[in-house]
mmCIF file of C-alpha atoms in Angstrom:
data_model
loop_
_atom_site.group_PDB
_atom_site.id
_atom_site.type_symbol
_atom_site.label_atom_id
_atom_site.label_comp_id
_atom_site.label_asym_id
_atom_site.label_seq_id
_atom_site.Cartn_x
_atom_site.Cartn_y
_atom_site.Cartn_z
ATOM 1 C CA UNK A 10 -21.339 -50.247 261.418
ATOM 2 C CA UNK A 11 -17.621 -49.889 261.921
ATOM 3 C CA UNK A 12 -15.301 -52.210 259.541
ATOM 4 C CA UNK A 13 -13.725 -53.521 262.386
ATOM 5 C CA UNK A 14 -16.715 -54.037 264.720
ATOM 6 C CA UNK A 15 -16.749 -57.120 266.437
ATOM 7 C CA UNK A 16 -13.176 -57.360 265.979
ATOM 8 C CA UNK A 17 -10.888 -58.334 269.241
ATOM 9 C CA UNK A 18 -9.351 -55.383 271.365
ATOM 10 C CA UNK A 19 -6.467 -53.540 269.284
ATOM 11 C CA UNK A 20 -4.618 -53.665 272.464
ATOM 12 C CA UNK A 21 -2.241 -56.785 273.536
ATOM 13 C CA UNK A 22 0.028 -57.529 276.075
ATOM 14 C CA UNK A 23 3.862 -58.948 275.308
ATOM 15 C CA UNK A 24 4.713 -61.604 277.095
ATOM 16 C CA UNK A 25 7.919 -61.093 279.081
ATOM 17 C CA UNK A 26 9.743 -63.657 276.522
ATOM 18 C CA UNK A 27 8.586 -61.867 273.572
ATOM 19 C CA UNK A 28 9.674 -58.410 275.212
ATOM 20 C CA UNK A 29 13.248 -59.657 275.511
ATOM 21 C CA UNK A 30 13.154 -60.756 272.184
ATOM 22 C CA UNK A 31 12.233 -57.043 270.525
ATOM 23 C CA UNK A 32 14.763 -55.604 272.430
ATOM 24 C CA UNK A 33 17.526 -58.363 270.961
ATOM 25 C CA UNK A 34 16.257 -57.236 267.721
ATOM 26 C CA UNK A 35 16.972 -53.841 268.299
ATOM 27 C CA UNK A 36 19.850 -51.018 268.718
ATOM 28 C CA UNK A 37 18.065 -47.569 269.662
ATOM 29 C CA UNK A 38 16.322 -46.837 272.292
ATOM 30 C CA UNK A 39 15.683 -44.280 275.506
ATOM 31 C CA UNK A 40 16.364 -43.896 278.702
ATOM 32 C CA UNK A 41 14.646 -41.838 281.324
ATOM 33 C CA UNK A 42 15.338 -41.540 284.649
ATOM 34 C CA UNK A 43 14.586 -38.630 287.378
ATOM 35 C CA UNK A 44 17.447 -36.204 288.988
ATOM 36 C CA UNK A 45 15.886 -33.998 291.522
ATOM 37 C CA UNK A 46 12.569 -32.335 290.279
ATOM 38 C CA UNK A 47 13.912 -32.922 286.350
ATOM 39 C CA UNK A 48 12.841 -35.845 283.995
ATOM 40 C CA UNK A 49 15.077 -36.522 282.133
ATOM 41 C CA UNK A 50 14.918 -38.511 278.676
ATOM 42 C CA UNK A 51 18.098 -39.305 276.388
ATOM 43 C CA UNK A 52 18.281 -41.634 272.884
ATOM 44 C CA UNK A 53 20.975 -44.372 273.142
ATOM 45 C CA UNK A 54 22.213 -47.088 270.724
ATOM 46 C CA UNK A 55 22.375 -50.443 273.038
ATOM 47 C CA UNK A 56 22.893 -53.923 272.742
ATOM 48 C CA UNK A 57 20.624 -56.186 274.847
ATOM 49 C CA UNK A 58 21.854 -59.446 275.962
ATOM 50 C CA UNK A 59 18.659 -60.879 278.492
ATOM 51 C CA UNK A 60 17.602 -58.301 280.942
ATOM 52 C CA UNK A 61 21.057 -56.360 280.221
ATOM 53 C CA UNK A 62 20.870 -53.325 278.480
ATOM 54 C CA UNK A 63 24.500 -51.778 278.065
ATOM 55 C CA UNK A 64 24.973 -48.558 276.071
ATOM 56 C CA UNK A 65 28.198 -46.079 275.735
ATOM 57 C CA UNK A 66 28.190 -42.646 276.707
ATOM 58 C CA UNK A 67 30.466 -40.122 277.429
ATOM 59 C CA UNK A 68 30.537 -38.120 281.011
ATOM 60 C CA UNK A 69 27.643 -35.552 281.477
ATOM 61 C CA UNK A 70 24.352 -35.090 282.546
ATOM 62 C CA UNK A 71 23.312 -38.746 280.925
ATOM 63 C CA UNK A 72 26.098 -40.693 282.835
ATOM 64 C CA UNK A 73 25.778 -38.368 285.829
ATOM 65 C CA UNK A 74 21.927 -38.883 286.117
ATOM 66 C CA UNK A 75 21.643 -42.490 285.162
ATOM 67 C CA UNK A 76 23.912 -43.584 287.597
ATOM 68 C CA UNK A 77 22.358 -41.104 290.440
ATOM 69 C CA UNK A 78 19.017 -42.281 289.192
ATOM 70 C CA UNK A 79 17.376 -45.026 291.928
ATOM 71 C CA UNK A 80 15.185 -46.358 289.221
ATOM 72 C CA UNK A 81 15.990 -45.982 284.781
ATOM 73 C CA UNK A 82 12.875 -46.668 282.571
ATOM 74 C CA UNK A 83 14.157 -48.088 279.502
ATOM 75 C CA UNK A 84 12.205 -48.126 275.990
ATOM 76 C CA UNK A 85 11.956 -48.992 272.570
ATOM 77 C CA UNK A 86 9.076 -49.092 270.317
ATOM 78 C CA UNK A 87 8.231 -49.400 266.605
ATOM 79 C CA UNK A 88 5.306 -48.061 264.381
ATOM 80 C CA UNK A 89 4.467 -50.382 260.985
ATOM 81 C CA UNK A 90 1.249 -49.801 258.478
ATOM 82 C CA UNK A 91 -0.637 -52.485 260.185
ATOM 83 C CA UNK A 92 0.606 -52.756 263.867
ATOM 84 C CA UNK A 93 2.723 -50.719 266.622
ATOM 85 C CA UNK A 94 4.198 -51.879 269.828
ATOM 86 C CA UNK A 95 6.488 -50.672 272.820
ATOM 87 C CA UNK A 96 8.626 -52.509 275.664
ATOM 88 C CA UNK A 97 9.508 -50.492 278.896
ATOM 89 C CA UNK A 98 11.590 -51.737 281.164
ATOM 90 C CA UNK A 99 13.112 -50.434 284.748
ATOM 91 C CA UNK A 100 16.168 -51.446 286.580
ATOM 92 C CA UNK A 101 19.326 -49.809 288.025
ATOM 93 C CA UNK A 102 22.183 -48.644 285.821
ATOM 94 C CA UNK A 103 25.486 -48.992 286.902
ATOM 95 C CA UNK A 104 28.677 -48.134 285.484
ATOM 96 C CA UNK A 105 30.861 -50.873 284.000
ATOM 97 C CA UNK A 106 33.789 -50.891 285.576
ATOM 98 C CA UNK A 107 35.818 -54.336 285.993
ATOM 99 C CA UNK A 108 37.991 -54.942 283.302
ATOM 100 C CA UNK A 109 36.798 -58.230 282.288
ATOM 101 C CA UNK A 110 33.205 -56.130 281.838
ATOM 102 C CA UNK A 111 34.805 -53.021 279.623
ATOM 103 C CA UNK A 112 36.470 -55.502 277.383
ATOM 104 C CA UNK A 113 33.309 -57.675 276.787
ATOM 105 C CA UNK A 114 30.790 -54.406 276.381
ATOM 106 C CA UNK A 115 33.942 -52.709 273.723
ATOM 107 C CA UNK A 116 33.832 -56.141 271.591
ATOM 108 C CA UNK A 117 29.870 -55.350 271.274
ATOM 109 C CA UNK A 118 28.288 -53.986 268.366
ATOM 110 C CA UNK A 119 27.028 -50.418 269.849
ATOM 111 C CA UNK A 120 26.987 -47.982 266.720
ATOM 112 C CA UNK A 121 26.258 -44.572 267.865
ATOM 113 C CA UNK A 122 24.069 -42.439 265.520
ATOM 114 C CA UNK A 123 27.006 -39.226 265.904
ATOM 115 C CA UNK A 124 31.149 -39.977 265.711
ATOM 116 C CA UNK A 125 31.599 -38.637 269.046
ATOM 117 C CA UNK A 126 33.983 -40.293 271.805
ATOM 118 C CA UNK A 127 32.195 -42.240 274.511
ATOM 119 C CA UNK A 128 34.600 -43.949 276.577
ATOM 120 C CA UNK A 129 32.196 -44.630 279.154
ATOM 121 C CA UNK A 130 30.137 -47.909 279.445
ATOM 122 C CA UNK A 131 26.476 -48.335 281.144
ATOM 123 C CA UNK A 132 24.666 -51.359 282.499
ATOM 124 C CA UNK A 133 20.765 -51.488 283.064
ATOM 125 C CA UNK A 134 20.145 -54.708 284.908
ATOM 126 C CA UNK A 135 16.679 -54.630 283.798
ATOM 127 C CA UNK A 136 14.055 -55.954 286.868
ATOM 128 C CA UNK A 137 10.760 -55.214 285.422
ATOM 129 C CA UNK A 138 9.528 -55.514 281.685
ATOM 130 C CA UNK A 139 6.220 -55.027 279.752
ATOM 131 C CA UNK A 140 5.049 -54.463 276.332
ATOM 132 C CA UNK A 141 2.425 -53.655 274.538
ATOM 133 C CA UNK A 142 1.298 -54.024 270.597
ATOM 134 C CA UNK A 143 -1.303 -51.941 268.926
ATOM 135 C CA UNK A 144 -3.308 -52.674 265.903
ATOM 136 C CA UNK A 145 -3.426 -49.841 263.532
ATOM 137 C CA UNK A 146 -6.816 -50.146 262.240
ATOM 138 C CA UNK A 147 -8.964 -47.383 261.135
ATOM 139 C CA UNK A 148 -11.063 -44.974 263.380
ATOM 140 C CA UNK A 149 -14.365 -45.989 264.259
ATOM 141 C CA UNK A 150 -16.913 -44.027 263.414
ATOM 142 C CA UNK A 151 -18.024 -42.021 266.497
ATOM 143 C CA UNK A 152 -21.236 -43.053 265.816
ATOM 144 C CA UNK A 153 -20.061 -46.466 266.616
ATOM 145 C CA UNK A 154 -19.173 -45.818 269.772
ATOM 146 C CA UNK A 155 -21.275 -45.601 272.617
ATOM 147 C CA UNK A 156 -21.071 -42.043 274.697
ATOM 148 C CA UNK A 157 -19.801 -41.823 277.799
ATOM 149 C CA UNK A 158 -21.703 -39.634 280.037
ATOM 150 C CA UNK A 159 -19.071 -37.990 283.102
ATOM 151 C CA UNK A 160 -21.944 -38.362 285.538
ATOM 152 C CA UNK A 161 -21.846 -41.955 285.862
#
């Protein structure tokens, strides 16, 4: 028998509360969003403040698409020896634009992983959020498992 037989399912829901947290925690993340046929997927550094997500960028194919975008799928996740877990969450990005808003995202502490300029600052009002966490235990033993037969 399996050494974690009888155990509870490795998979668990985040509470919304708890996803919010992880991504307060956190600076680097993704974004993916769809522009025409294309899914596309892009690393950012952000800085989370509730269900705002703001991140700098510079104007291209990320700005461009994010703001085209009718729905962004935002997501961080992190892999330890004993557990793993992700949040994904979807909103609408907008650019920040008021002045009041460009001041407060410059004074926040977005490091990007490259020195490159990125005048440029994006909002993800964030409208839906889940998360998962993941033991890491070992593989059962396929003999521990009961077959599943297609023709049921």
């Amino acid at each position: 028998m399996s050494q974690h037989a009888g155990r509870e399912n490795p998979v668990h829901e985040i509470s919304e509360d708890e996803c919010l947290k992880l991504l307060a925690l956190f600076e680097f993340g993704r974004i993916a969003f769809r522009v025409g046929d294309l899914l596309e997927v892009f690393p950012v550094n952000y800085h989370s403040a509730g269900r705002e997500i703001t991140f700098r960028t510079a104007p291209g194919t990320k700005l461009a698409g994010a703001l085209m975008a009718h729905d962004v799928v935002f997501e961080i996740d992190n892999i330890g020896v004993k557990e793993a877990w992700s949040v994904i969450g979807h909103g609408r990005a907008r650019r920040l634009e008021a002045q009041d808003e460009i001041e407060a995202a410059s004074a926040l502490p977005i490091h990007p992983l490259i020195p490159t300029v990125k005048r440029e600052f994006v909002r993800i009002d964030l409208t839906r959020l889940s998360g998962r966490r993941f033991h890491r235990w070992a593989e059962p033993h396929p003999d521990d498992e009961p077959l599943v037969d297609s023709t049921d």
